[in-house]
Short mmCIF file of C-alpha atoms in Angstrom, two decimals:
data_model
loop_
_atom_site.label_atom_id
_atom_site.label_comp_id
_atom_site.label_asym_id
_atom_site.label_seq_id
_atom_site.Cartn_x
_atom_site.Cartn_y
_atom_site.Cartn_z
CA MET A 1074 -44.32 11.02 -2.21
CA THR A 1075 -40.85 9.65 -1.69
CA PRO A 1076 -40.57 5.96 -2.58
CA CYS A 1077 -38.58 4.02 0.04
CA ILE A 1078 -38.46 0.42 -1.02
CA PHE A 1079 -36.48 -1.34 1.74
CA ALA A 1080 -36.83 -1.57 5.49
CA PHE A 1081 -34.85 0.85 7.59
CA SER A 1082 -31.83 -0.17 9.60
CA SER A 1083 -32.76 -0.82 13.23
CA HIS A 1084 -30.02 1.61 14.41
CA ASN A 1085 -29.72 4.40 11.88
CA ARG A 1086 -32.45 6.98 11.59
CA GLY A 1087 -31.74 7.03 7.88
CA MET A 1088 -29.91 5.20 5.10
CA TYR A 1089 -29.28 5.14 1.39
CA GLN A 1090 -31.70 3.14 -0.72
CA THR A 1091 -30.44 1.69 -3.93
CA ILE A 1092 -32.52 2.68 -6.99
CA GLY A 1093 -30.33 2.25 -10.07
CA GLU A 1094 -32.93 3.47 -12.66
CA THR A 1095 -32.61 5.55 -15.81
CA ILE A 1096 -33.75 9.15 -15.53
CA LYS A 1097 -34.00 12.22 -17.70
CA VAL A 1098 -32.19 15.41 -16.64
CA ALA A 1099 -32.49 19.04 -17.73
CA GLY A 1100 -30.00 21.72 -16.80
CA VAL A 1101 -27.77 24.56 -17.80
CA PHE A 1102 -24.40 24.49 -19.59
CA GLY A 1103 -22.18 27.42 -18.69
CA SER A 1104 -18.62 28.25 -17.66
CA ALA A 1105 -17.46 24.83 -18.97
CA LYS A 1106 -19.73 22.91 -16.63
CA PHE A 1107 -23.21 21.45 -16.59
CA THR A 1108 -25.55 22.20 -13.69
CA PRO A 1109 -28.60 19.94 -13.49
CA LYS A 1110 -31.81 21.87 -12.62
CA LYS A 1111 -34.44 19.11 -12.63
CA PHE A 1112 -34.93 15.45 -13.33
CA GLU A 1113 -37.72 13.13 -14.29
CA TRP A 1114 -38.04 9.80 -12.50
CA ARG A 1115 -41.00 7.53 -13.01
CA THR A 1116 -42.96 10.20 -14.73
CA GLN A 1117 -42.52 12.63 -11.83
CA ILE A 1118 -40.51 15.87 -12.14
CA TYR A 1119 -38.09 16.73 -9.32
CA GLN A 1120 -36.82 20.35 -9.05
CA ILE A 1121 -33.22 20.45 -7.83
CA SER A 1122 -32.86 23.12 -5.12
CA GLN A 1123 -29.24 22.41 -4.25
CA ILE A 1124 -26.25 20.47 -5.53
CA THR A 1125 -24.35 19.46 -2.39
CA LEU A 1126 -21.36 17.63 -3.93
CA VAL A 1127 -20.06 16.69 -7.39
CA ASN A 1128 -17.43 13.97 -7.91
CA ASP A 1129 -15.70 12.57 -10.89
CA VAL A 1130 -14.95 8.82 -10.63
CA LYS A 1131 -13.79 6.11 -12.90
CA ASP A 1132 -15.57 2.77 -13.07
CA GLY A 1133 -13.03 0.73 -15.04
CA GLY A 1134 -12.47 2.82 -18.12
CA ILE A 1135 -15.83 4.53 -17.86
CA LYS A 1136 -15.80 8.08 -16.53
CA LYS A 1137 -18.71 8.99 -14.40
CA ARG A 1138 -19.83 12.16 -12.69
CA TRP A 1139 -21.86 11.83 -9.53
CA TYR A 1140 -24.17 14.68 -8.49
CA SER A 1141 -25.63 14.70 -5.01
CA VAL A 1142 -28.66 16.90 -5.12
CA MET A 1143 -31.53 18.07 -2.87
CA ALA A 1144 -34.92 18.04 -4.42
CA GLY A 1145 -37.89 18.81 -2.11
CA ALA A 1146 -36.85 17.44 1.26
CA ASN A 1147 -34.80 14.52 -0.04
CA LEU A 1148 -31.27 13.82 -1.19
CA TYR A 1149 -30.73 12.03 -4.46
CA ARG A 1150 -27.52 10.62 -5.95
CA LEU A 1151 -27.50 11.09 -9.63
CA CYS A 1152 -24.93 9.55 -11.97
CA PHE A 1153 -23.93 10.80 -15.38
CA ASN A 1154 -22.10 8.21 -17.48
CA ARG A 1155 -19.78 10.29 -19.63
CA ASP A 1156 -19.14 7.32 -21.86
CA ASN A 1157 -22.63 6.75 -23.17
CA GLU A 1158 -24.02 10.11 -21.90
CA SER A 1159 -26.82 8.55 -19.88
CA TRP A 1160 -28.22 9.57 -16.53
CA SER A 1161 -29.35 7.33 -13.70
CA LEU A 1162 -30.70 7.78 -10.19
CA GLU A 1163 -28.43 5.63 -8.10
CA GLU A 1164 -29.60 6.11 -4.55
CA VAL A 1165 -31.99 8.07 -2.39
CA TRP A 1166 -31.47 9.03 1.23
CA CYS A 1167 -34.49 7.94 3.29
CA GLU A 1168 -34.89 9.35 6.82
CA MET B 824 21.93 21.72 14.92
CA SER B 825 19.99 24.80 14.06
CA ASP B 826 16.96 24.41 11.84
CA GLU B 827 16.93 28.09 10.83
CA PRO B 828 17.89 28.59 7.05
CA SER B 829 19.07 31.90 5.60
CA THR B 830 15.69 32.50 4.01
CA PRO B 831 13.14 32.00 6.81
CA LYS B 832 11.03 29.04 5.74
CA ARG B 833 7.22 29.32 5.93
CA ILE B 834 5.46 26.02 5.73
CA LEU B 835 1.75 25.44 6.05
CA HIS B 836 0.17 22.19 7.09
CA ILE B 837 -3.48 21.89 5.90
CA ASP B 838 -5.54 19.21 7.52
CA ILE B 839 -9.22 18.84 6.59
CA ASN B 840 -11.30 18.27 9.68
CA SER B 841 -12.71 14.75 9.98
CA TYR B 842 -12.32 14.32 6.23
CA PHE B 843 -14.23 11.12 5.66
CA ALA B 844 -17.21 12.16 7.73
CA THR B 845 -17.13 15.76 6.74
CA LEU B 846 -17.37 15.03 3.06
CA LEU B 847 -20.33 12.80 3.62
CA GLN B 848 -21.93 15.46 5.74
CA GLN B 849 -21.27 18.03 2.99
CA GLU B 850 -22.94 15.68 0.52
CA ASN B 851 -25.86 14.83 2.77
CA PRO B 852 -27.37 17.71 4.73
CA PHE B 853 -29.29 15.26 6.89
CA LEU B 854 -26.03 14.19 8.44
CA ARG B 855 -24.75 17.70 9.30
CA GLY B 856 -24.44 18.58 12.90
CA LYS B 857 -25.00 15.01 13.94
CA PRO B 858 -22.59 12.33 15.25
CA VAL B 859 -21.62 10.24 12.21
CA GLY B 860 -19.44 7.18 12.26
CA VAL B 861 -17.91 5.98 9.00
CA LEU B 862 -17.49 2.24 8.49
CA LYS B 863 -15.27 0.68 5.82
CA SER B 864 -18.35 -0.90 4.33
CA ALA B 865 -21.83 -2.00 5.42
CA GLY B 866 -21.62 -4.90 7.84
CA ARG B 867 -18.25 -3.83 9.36
CA THR B 868 -18.07 -3.12 13.05
CA CYS B 869 -15.08 -0.77 13.37
CA ILE B 870 -15.36 3.09 13.02
CA ILE B 871 -12.67 4.19 10.59
CA ALA B 872 -13.62 7.84 10.90
CA ALA B 873 -15.88 9.98 13.11
CA SER B 874 -17.46 13.35 12.50
CA LYS B 875 -16.57 16.34 14.69
CA GLU B 876 -19.89 15.84 16.58
CA ALA B 877 -19.12 12.17 17.21
CA LYS B 878 -15.62 13.01 18.41
CA LYS B 879 -17.04 15.41 20.93
CA LYS B 880 -18.89 12.43 22.44
CA GLY B 881 -15.71 10.38 22.65
CA VAL B 882 -16.08 8.33 19.45
CA LYS B 883 -12.64 7.83 17.98
CA THR B 884 -11.10 6.20 14.92
CA GLY B 885 -10.70 2.48 15.63
CA CYS B 886 -13.57 2.36 18.09
CA TYR B 887 -15.86 -0.64 17.80
CA LEU B 888 -19.42 0.04 16.83
CA LYS B 889 -20.85 -1.32 20.08
CA GLU B 890 -18.67 0.97 22.14
CA ALA B 891 -19.34 3.92 19.78
CA ARG B 892 -23.12 3.49 20.24
CA GLN B 893 -22.71 3.46 24.00
CA LEU B 894 -20.84 6.78 23.75
CA ALA B 895 -23.24 8.27 21.20
CA PRO B 896 -26.61 6.44 21.13
CA ASP B 897 -27.73 8.73 18.25
CA LEU B 898 -24.70 7.82 16.12
CA ILE B 899 -25.50 7.43 12.40
CA THR B 900 -23.29 4.97 10.56
CA VAL B 901 -22.53 5.27 6.87
CA PRO B 902 -20.15 3.33 4.62
CA ALA B 903 -16.97 5.04 3.45
CA GLU B 904 -16.89 6.41 -0.06
CA PHE B 905 -13.24 6.04 -1.13
CA ASP B 906 -13.86 7.13 -4.73
CA ARG B 907 -15.33 10.41 -3.50
CA TYR B 908 -12.47 10.97 -1.07
CA LEU B 909 -9.86 10.40 -3.79
CA ASP B 910 -11.62 12.75 -6.18
CA CYS B 911 -11.82 15.45 -3.54
CA THR B 912 -8.10 14.99 -2.76
CA LYS B 913 -7.27 15.39 -6.43
CA ARG B 914 -9.27 18.62 -6.46
CA LEU B 915 -7.51 19.82 -3.33
CA LYS B 916 -4.12 19.07 -4.90
CA LYS B 917 -5.16 21.07 -7.95
CA LEU B 918 -6.20 23.92 -5.75
CA PHE B 919 -2.95 23.92 -3.74
CA ASP B 920 -0.86 23.60 -6.94
CA SER B 921 -2.54 26.70 -8.27
CA LEU B 922 -1.33 28.63 -5.16
CA SER B 923 2.22 27.36 -4.70
CA PRO B 924 4.79 25.42 -6.66
CA ASP B 925 5.89 23.54 -3.50
CA VAL B 926 3.03 21.26 -2.55
CA ASP B 927 3.22 17.86 -0.98
CA ILE B 928 0.10 15.80 -0.47
CA PHE B 929 0.90 13.95 2.79
CA SER B 930 -2.22 11.85 3.01
CA LEU B 931 -5.78 11.85 1.66
CA ASP B 932 -6.69 14.84 3.90
CA GLU B 933 -3.40 16.53 4.55
CA ALA B 934 -0.92 18.63 2.56
CA PHE B 935 2.17 20.69 3.18
CA VAL B 936 2.38 23.96 1.26
CA ASP B 937 5.81 25.74 1.30
CA LEU B 938 5.47 29.48 0.93
CA THR B 939 9.11 30.18 1.43
CA TYR B 940 9.78 31.31 -2.11
CA CYS B 941 6.35 32.91 -2.61
CA SER B 942 6.81 35.73 -0.07
CA THR B 943 6.21 38.36 -2.73
CA LEU B 944 2.91 36.80 -3.75
CA TYR B 945 1.86 36.03 -0.20
CA PRO B 946 3.60 38.35 2.30
CA ASP B 947 1.24 37.35 5.08
CA ALA B 948 1.03 33.59 5.81
CA HIS B 949 -2.09 34.05 8.00
CA GLU B 950 -3.92 35.87 5.19
CA PHE B 951 -2.92 33.15 2.80
CA ALA B 952 -4.22 30.49 5.20
CA GLN B 953 -7.57 32.23 5.49
CA GLN B 954 -7.77 32.38 1.63
CA VAL B 955 -7.02 28.65 1.57
CA GLN B 956 -9.87 27.93 3.98
CA GLN B 957 -12.31 29.98 1.87
CA LYS B 958 -11.12 28.37 -1.42
CA ILE B 959 -11.57 24.94 0.08
CA LYS B 960 -15.18 25.79 1.06
CA ALA B 961 -15.82 27.28 -2.33
CA ASP B 962 -14.54 24.12 -4.06
CA LEU B 963 -15.79 21.30 -1.90
CA GLY B 964 -18.64 22.84 0.00
CA GLU B 965 -19.45 25.17 2.92
CA TRP B 966 -19.36 22.27 5.43
CA VAL B 967 -15.73 21.39 4.66
CA THR B 968 -13.38 23.03 7.14
CA CYS B 969 -9.67 22.67 7.83
CA ASN B 970 -7.03 23.43 10.36
CA ILE B 971 -3.92 25.22 9.13
CA GLY B 972 -0.65 25.15 11.03
CA ILE B 973 2.14 27.54 10.12
CA SER B 974 5.77 27.24 11.09
CA HIS B 975 9.29 27.08 9.73
CA ASN B 976 9.34 23.29 9.39
CA ARG B 977 6.90 20.51 8.74
CA LEU B 978 7.03 18.97 12.21
CA LEU B 979 5.99 22.23 13.90
CA ALA B 980 3.46 23.18 11.22
CA LYS B 981 1.82 19.75 11.69
CA ILE B 982 1.80 20.04 15.51
CA ALA B 983 0.21 23.52 15.10
CA SER B 984 -2.59 22.14 12.97
CA GLU B 985 -3.13 19.17 15.31
CA ILE B 986 -3.49 21.20 18.47
CA THR B 987 -5.61 24.11 17.19
CA PRO B 988 -9.43 23.77 17.37
CA PRO B 989 -11.31 22.76 14.18
CA ASP B 990 -11.54 25.39 11.44
CA SER B 991 -8.71 27.56 12.76
CA ILE B 992 -5.20 28.71 12.05
CA PHE B 993 -2.27 28.57 14.44
CA GLU B 994 1.39 29.45 14.14
CA ILE B 995 4.38 28.06 15.98
CA ASN B 996 7.33 30.43 15.90
CA GLY B 997 10.39 31.28 17.95
CA ASP B 998 8.27 32.92 20.64
CA ASN B 999 6.09 29.99 21.51
CA LYS B 1000 7.93 26.93 20.16
CA ASP B 1001 9.43 25.80 23.52
CA ALA B 1002 6.08 26.33 25.38
CA ILE B 1003 4.24 24.26 22.72
CA LEU B 1004 6.89 21.48 22.85
CA ALA B 1005 6.61 21.45 26.63
CA LYS B 1006 2.84 20.90 26.44
CA VAL B 1007 2.01 18.93 23.31
CA GLU B 1008 1.36 15.19 23.75
CA PHE B 1009 3.26 12.70 21.69
CA LYS B 1010 0.08 11.59 19.96
CA ASP B 1011 0.13 14.89 18.17
CA VAL B 1012 3.69 14.58 17.04
CA CYS B 1013 4.27 13.09 13.62
CA GLY B 1014 6.93 10.35 13.83
CA ILE B 1015 6.11 9.12 17.31
CA GLY B 1016 3.70 6.25 17.41
CA SER B 1017 1.59 5.05 20.39
CA ARG B 1018 4.08 2.43 21.51
CA LEU B 1019 7.09 4.78 21.44
CA GLY B 1020 4.98 7.38 23.23
CA ALA B 1021 4.15 4.86 25.92
CA LYS B 1022 7.73 3.87 26.35
CA LEU B 1023 8.72 7.51 26.66
CA GLY B 1024 5.99 7.94 29.18
CA ARG B 1025 7.36 5.12 31.32
CA LEU B 1026 10.62 7.06 31.55
CA GLY B 1027 8.75 10.13 32.65
CA ILE B 1028 9.05 11.84 29.24
CA HIS B 1029 5.58 13.07 28.50
CA HIS B 1030 6.28 15.96 26.13
CA PRO B 1031 8.93 16.60 23.41
CA TYR B 1032 10.57 19.35 25.40
CA ALA B 1033 11.45 16.95 28.19
CA ILE B 1034 13.71 15.03 25.75
CA ASN B 1035 16.19 17.93 25.92
CA PHE B 1036 17.01 16.92 29.51
CA TRP B 1037 18.30 13.54 28.30
CA SER B 1038 21.65 13.02 26.52
CA GLU B 1039 21.75 11.20 23.23
CA GLU B 1040 23.85 8.47 24.92
CA ASP B 1041 21.15 7.88 27.65
CA LEU B 1042 18.41 7.76 25.12
CA ALA B 1043 20.39 5.30 22.98
CA ASP B 1044 20.47 2.90 25.99
CA PHE B 1045 16.67 2.70 25.81
CA PHE B 1046 15.85 3.44 22.19
CA GLY B 1047 18.93 2.56 20.15
CA PRO B 1048 21.13 4.75 18.03
CA PHE B 1049 18.56 5.74 15.34
CA TRP B 1050 15.81 6.75 17.75
CA SER B 1051 18.13 8.60 20.13
CA LYS B 1052 19.09 10.97 17.32
CA GLU B 1053 15.55 11.13 16.07
CA LEU B 1054 14.15 11.96 19.52
CA LYS B 1055 16.77 14.67 20.08
CA ARG B 1056 15.68 16.27 16.79
CA ILE B 1057 12.04 16.13 17.76
CA GLY B 1058 12.88 17.52 21.22
CA ALA B 1059 14.51 20.50 19.54
CA GLY B 1060 11.46 20.95 17.26
CA GLU B 1061 13.22 19.85 14.09
CA ASP B 1062 11.68 17.72 11.32
CA SER B 1063 11.32 14.05 12.17
CA HIS B 1064 12.75 11.44 9.69
CA ILE B 1065 9.43 10.63 8.14
CA LEU B 1066 8.75 14.35 7.48
CA SER B 1067 12.21 14.97 6.13
CA LEU B 1068 11.50 12.30 3.55
CA VAL B 1069 8.60 14.28 2.04
CA ASP B 1070 10.92 16.19 -0.33
CA ARG B 1071 12.85 13.08 -1.30
CA ASN B 1072 9.63 11.08 -2.03
CA ARG B 1073 8.48 13.56 -4.68
CA ASP B 1074 10.56 12.01 -7.42
CA HIS B 1075 11.06 8.61 -5.93
CA GLU B 1076 9.76 5.56 -7.73
CA MET B 1077 7.66 3.26 -5.68
CA LYS B 1078 9.69 0.52 -4.11
CA SER B 1079 6.97 -1.88 -2.99
CA VAL B 1080 3.23 -2.58 -3.29
CA GLY B 1081 1.13 -4.54 -0.94
CA ARG B 1082 -2.52 -5.31 -0.44
CA THR B 1083 -4.28 -6.50 2.68
CA ILE B 1084 -7.86 -7.20 3.45
CA THR B 1085 -9.66 -8.03 6.66
CA GLY B 1086 -12.51 -10.48 6.20
CA TYR B 1087 -15.86 -10.39 7.94
CA LYS B 1088 -15.25 -13.64 9.81
CA LEU B 1089 -12.57 -16.19 10.64
CA CYS B 1090 -12.14 -18.46 7.71
CA ASP B 1091 -10.76 -22.00 7.35
CA SER B 1092 -12.19 -22.71 3.96
CA GLU B 1093 -9.34 -23.54 1.64
CA LEU B 1094 -11.29 -22.44 -1.36
CA GLU B 1095 -12.15 -19.08 0.10
CA ILE B 1096 -8.61 -18.49 1.25
CA LYS B 1097 -7.28 -19.37 -2.21
CA GLN B 1098 -9.83 -17.10 -3.86
CA THR B 1099 -9.15 -14.17 -1.61
CA LEU B 1100 -5.36 -14.46 -2.15
CA TYR B 1101 -5.76 -14.71 -5.92
CA ASN B 1102 -8.06 -11.67 -5.86
CA LEU B 1103 -5.45 -9.67 -3.92
CA MET B 1104 -2.60 -10.74 -6.13
CA GLU B 1105 -4.56 -9.79 -9.29
CA GLU B 1106 -5.05 -6.28 -7.96
CA LEU B 1107 -1.43 -5.98 -6.86
CA ILE B 1108 -0.05 -7.06 -10.21
CA TYR B 1109 -2.40 -4.69 -12.05
CA LYS B 1110 -0.95 -1.84 -10.06
CA VAL B 1111 2.62 -2.97 -10.73
CA ARG B 1112 1.97 -3.36 -14.41
CA LYS B 1113 0.23 0.03 -14.60
CA MET B 1114 3.42 1.62 -13.25
CA ASP B 1115 5.36 -0.48 -15.76
CA MET B 1116 7.41 -2.14 -13.06
CA ALA B 1117 8.31 -5.55 -11.71
CA GLY B 1118 9.51 -6.82 -8.36
CA ARG B 1119 11.59 -9.62 -7.01
CA HIS B 1120 10.77 -9.84 -3.26
CA VAL B 1121 7.50 -11.60 -2.72
CA GLY B 1122 5.63 -12.13 0.51
CA ILE B 1123 2.40 -13.37 2.04
CA CYS B 1124 0.88 -12.78 5.48
CA LEU B 1125 -2.09 -14.30 7.17
CA TRP B 1126 -3.54 -13.24 10.47
CA GLY B 1127 -5.91 -15.09 12.78
CA HIS B 1128 -7.51 -13.98 16.03
CA ASP B 1129 -4.24 -13.76 17.97
CA GLU B 1130 -1.85 -15.53 15.60
CA SER B 1131 -0.06 -14.70 12.35
CA TRP B 1132 2.03 -16.39 9.75
CA TYR B 1133 4.34 -14.83 7.25
CA ALA B 1134 6.56 -16.09 4.44
CA HIS B 1135 8.75 -14.21 1.94
CA ARG B 1136 11.39 -14.77 -0.64
CA THR B 1137 13.83 -12.77 -2.63
CA LEU B 1138 14.11 -14.03 -6.20
CA LYS B 1139 16.91 -13.73 -8.71
CA TYR B 1140 14.45 -12.60 -11.35
CA TYR B 1141 11.57 -10.16 -11.59
CA VAL B 1142 7.82 -10.96 -11.39
CA ARG B 1143 4.95 -9.12 -13.01
CA HIS B 1144 2.37 -11.78 -13.85
CA THR B 1145 -0.42 -12.84 -11.51
CA GLN B 1146 -0.06 -16.53 -12.33
CA GLU B 1147 3.62 -16.44 -11.51
CA LEU B 1148 3.00 -14.65 -8.27
CA PHE B 1149 0.28 -17.10 -7.39
CA GLU B 1150 2.58 -20.02 -8.08
CA LEU B 1151 5.28 -18.59 -5.76
CA LEU B 1152 3.03 -17.38 -2.88
CA TYR B 1153 0.17 -19.84 -2.90
CA ASN B 1154 1.51 -23.09 -4.46
CA GLN B 1155 4.88 -22.83 -2.83
CA SER B 1156 4.85 -20.58 0.26
CA TYR B 1157 1.26 -21.05 1.44
CA SER B 1158 1.42 -24.81 0.98
CA SER B 1159 4.16 -24.88 3.65
CA TRP B 1160 1.91 -23.25 6.24
CA ASP B 1161 0.54 -25.68 8.91
CA ARG B 1162 -3.02 -24.31 8.90
CA SER B 1163 -2.89 -23.89 12.64
CA PHE B 1164 -5.48 -21.10 12.81
CA LYS B 1165 -8.49 -19.58 11.03
CA VAL B 1166 -7.72 -16.60 8.91
CA ILE B 1167 -9.31 -13.11 9.36
CA LYS B 1168 -6.84 -10.95 7.55
CA TYR B 1169 -4.81 -11.57 4.33
CA GLY B 1170 -1.80 -9.77 2.92
CA VAL B 1171 0.33 -10.05 -0.17
CA PHE B 1172 3.22 -7.90 -1.27
CA LEU B 1173 5.79 -7.32 -3.93
CA ASN B 1174 8.93 -5.43 -3.05
CA GLN B 1175 12.16 -4.36 -4.65
CA LEU B 1176 10.24 -2.89 -7.56
CA LYS B 1177 12.13 -1.65 -10.55
CA PRO B 1178 10.97 0.07 -13.78
CA MET B 1179 10.81 -2.38 -16.71
CA SER B 1180 13.20 -0.04 -18.54
CA GLN B 1181 15.91 -0.93 -16.00
CA ILE B 1182 15.36 -4.70 -16.14
CA SER B 1183 16.99 -6.98 -18.66
CA GLN B 1184 14.38 -8.45 -20.99
CA CYS B 1185 13.49 -12.02 -20.27
CA LEU B 1186 14.00 -14.26 -23.34
CA LEU B 1187 12.09 -17.31 -22.12
CA PRO B 1188 9.21 -18.06 -24.63
CA SER B 1189 6.90 -18.94 -21.71
CA TRP B 1190 7.46 -15.61 -20.08
CA ASN B 1191 6.90 -13.71 -23.21
CA ARG B 1192 3.80 -15.66 -23.99
CA GLN B 1193 2.46 -14.75 -20.52
CA GLU B 1194 3.46 -11.13 -21.06
CA LYS B 1195 1.41 -10.94 -24.30
CA ILE B 1196 -1.65 -12.37 -22.52
CA SER B 1197 -1.14 -9.94 -19.64
CA GLN B 1198 -0.87 -7.03 -22.07
CA ALA B 1199 -4.09 -8.05 -23.72
CA LEU B 1200 -5.81 -8.26 -20.36
CA ASP B 1201 -4.33 -4.90 -19.40
CA HIS B 1202 -6.13 -3.35 -22.44
CA LEU B 1203 -9.41 -4.83 -21.44
CA THR B 1204 -8.94 -3.75 -17.81
CA GLU B 1205 -8.12 -0.21 -18.87
CA LYS B 1206 -11.30 -0.02 -20.94
CA TYR B 1207 -13.82 -1.94 -18.86
CA GLY B 1208 -12.31 -2.14 -15.35
CA LEU B 1209 -10.46 -4.50 -13.15
CA PHE B 1210 -11.88 -8.09 -12.99
CA THR B 1211 -13.76 -7.69 -16.29
CA VAL B 1212 -11.90 -10.82 -17.18
CA LYS B 1213 -11.34 -13.20 -14.29
CA PRO B 1214 -10.17 -16.76 -13.88
CA GLY B 1215 -12.60 -19.64 -13.29
CA LEU B 1216 -11.40 -19.77 -9.69
CA LEU B 1217 -13.07 -16.45 -9.05
CA THR B 1218 -16.37 -17.12 -10.90
CA ASN B 1219 -18.68 -17.20 -7.94
CA PHE B 1220 -16.51 -15.15 -5.65
CA LYS B 1221 -17.62 -11.72 -4.39
CA MET B 1222 -14.79 -9.68 -5.77
CA ILE B 1223 -12.67 -7.47 -3.52
CA ARG B 1224 -12.34 -4.14 -5.21
CA PRO B 1225 -9.33 -1.83 -4.98
CA GLU B 1226 -9.32 0.68 -2.14
CA VAL B 1227 -7.63 3.88 -1.31
CA THR B 1228 -5.90 4.08 2.01
CA GLY B 1229 -6.04 7.19 4.18
CA TYR B 1230 -2.27 7.43 4.42
CA LEU B 1231 -2.08 7.36 0.56
CA GLY B 1232 1.24 5.51 0.59
CA ASP B 1233 0.77 5.03 -3.18
CA LYS B 1234 0.04 8.73 -3.86
CA LYS B 1235 2.12 8.81 -6.97
CA TYR B 1236 0.02 6.02 -8.42
CA GLN B 1237 -3.33 7.42 -7.30
CA LEU B 1238 -2.73 11.09 -7.94
CA GLY B 1239 -0.60 10.73 -11.02
#
């Protein structure tokens, strides 16, 4: 079940819901890059079927890598903090 | 004057289709194929970018949200993601740089690639263009498409990419140049803004080719000596002034920095205006210091609903500290303003920038003390981010974060 915490916008059929929680991620290192394959959020395992976009951004001096992934029928925005090597689930798209 | 060099030039203009919206659609499959309107941030009411699907329904950049929803009732609005756009532009630059040594990023979503001296590597410009389209999809995603225009100068290459349908390639050459110039609208010609286009229209000049029927002297009567020459060049299909500067700007130091912000509502709170101005100046000075520069022409602009106010000064010395800029612009210039309207938009700028290596060192103890403090803050900012340390004035203020502009006027700073 996809948790959607907040009310939807009265106009948009969907929107991003902020989560901001720590997660665990498993994936594959190869060809000088890491590909996440699944993640655990609130004790549930989500199998990543597609990575739609990856971006490198800087938050101050902290380098972060954003992974936008499809798992099941939902889109999740994962964030890898390259400074402290931690993962978080930042947002979920709720239709 | 002929534009044809001894070695035939081959220039490509690459323009990602509906960049802001397309990248968000690439990222989010739920948005694909649907009319999407991008807002600067949640709560804003102006569409800054529209997806291909929204454009088909008449939604344009600059359209207000209410009007956009009338044109496309199923419009989905999402906030812009400037960090993503900048990262994708950096990746595009890296891609283009791997293909040609002559690449100029013109804006966040446009680039010129000169193939003139790569004819052995890429004998066929059309094949090269197709390769570029495929490589962009491979790098950014299958939803990301681009137009590519090919010609012997930037003006015509850009016109070619403007007029061709999305995800296609078009060439303007000697055979079709005049026909294109006789048909293309001024809105698709780089260097001619909407006001100039309207003025040309009132004289019955609706397409660049029609300019050829006017003498430079007659054009000068209406447009002045600069624009008469410029228009004649455009009429002949030669590079406009702004495009001829692309080469020159490669190694040019930045001459000015500015920062503007439009608020959510008209404001007459002195505290809020003061905080907003300080916030903008802090960001501006950070940028100047990061480039190791200083400036001596300072200015401030405020806009209301229909009014505006503007003050500027040229100093005999150089400025690179927030406190000093604040003293000049807020305590001195702003204090002279009559507060005759509520403010919706704020702007500050610092011009006549020069590298610190070219400026005589200031020997005043107060300046050097401020410089040491600023350097310490620079280290903290570099490590933890802008506004990690902020003055008491901004304690309860919702900070305005740096933004990337679509035009990327500060491309040297942003792209390195």
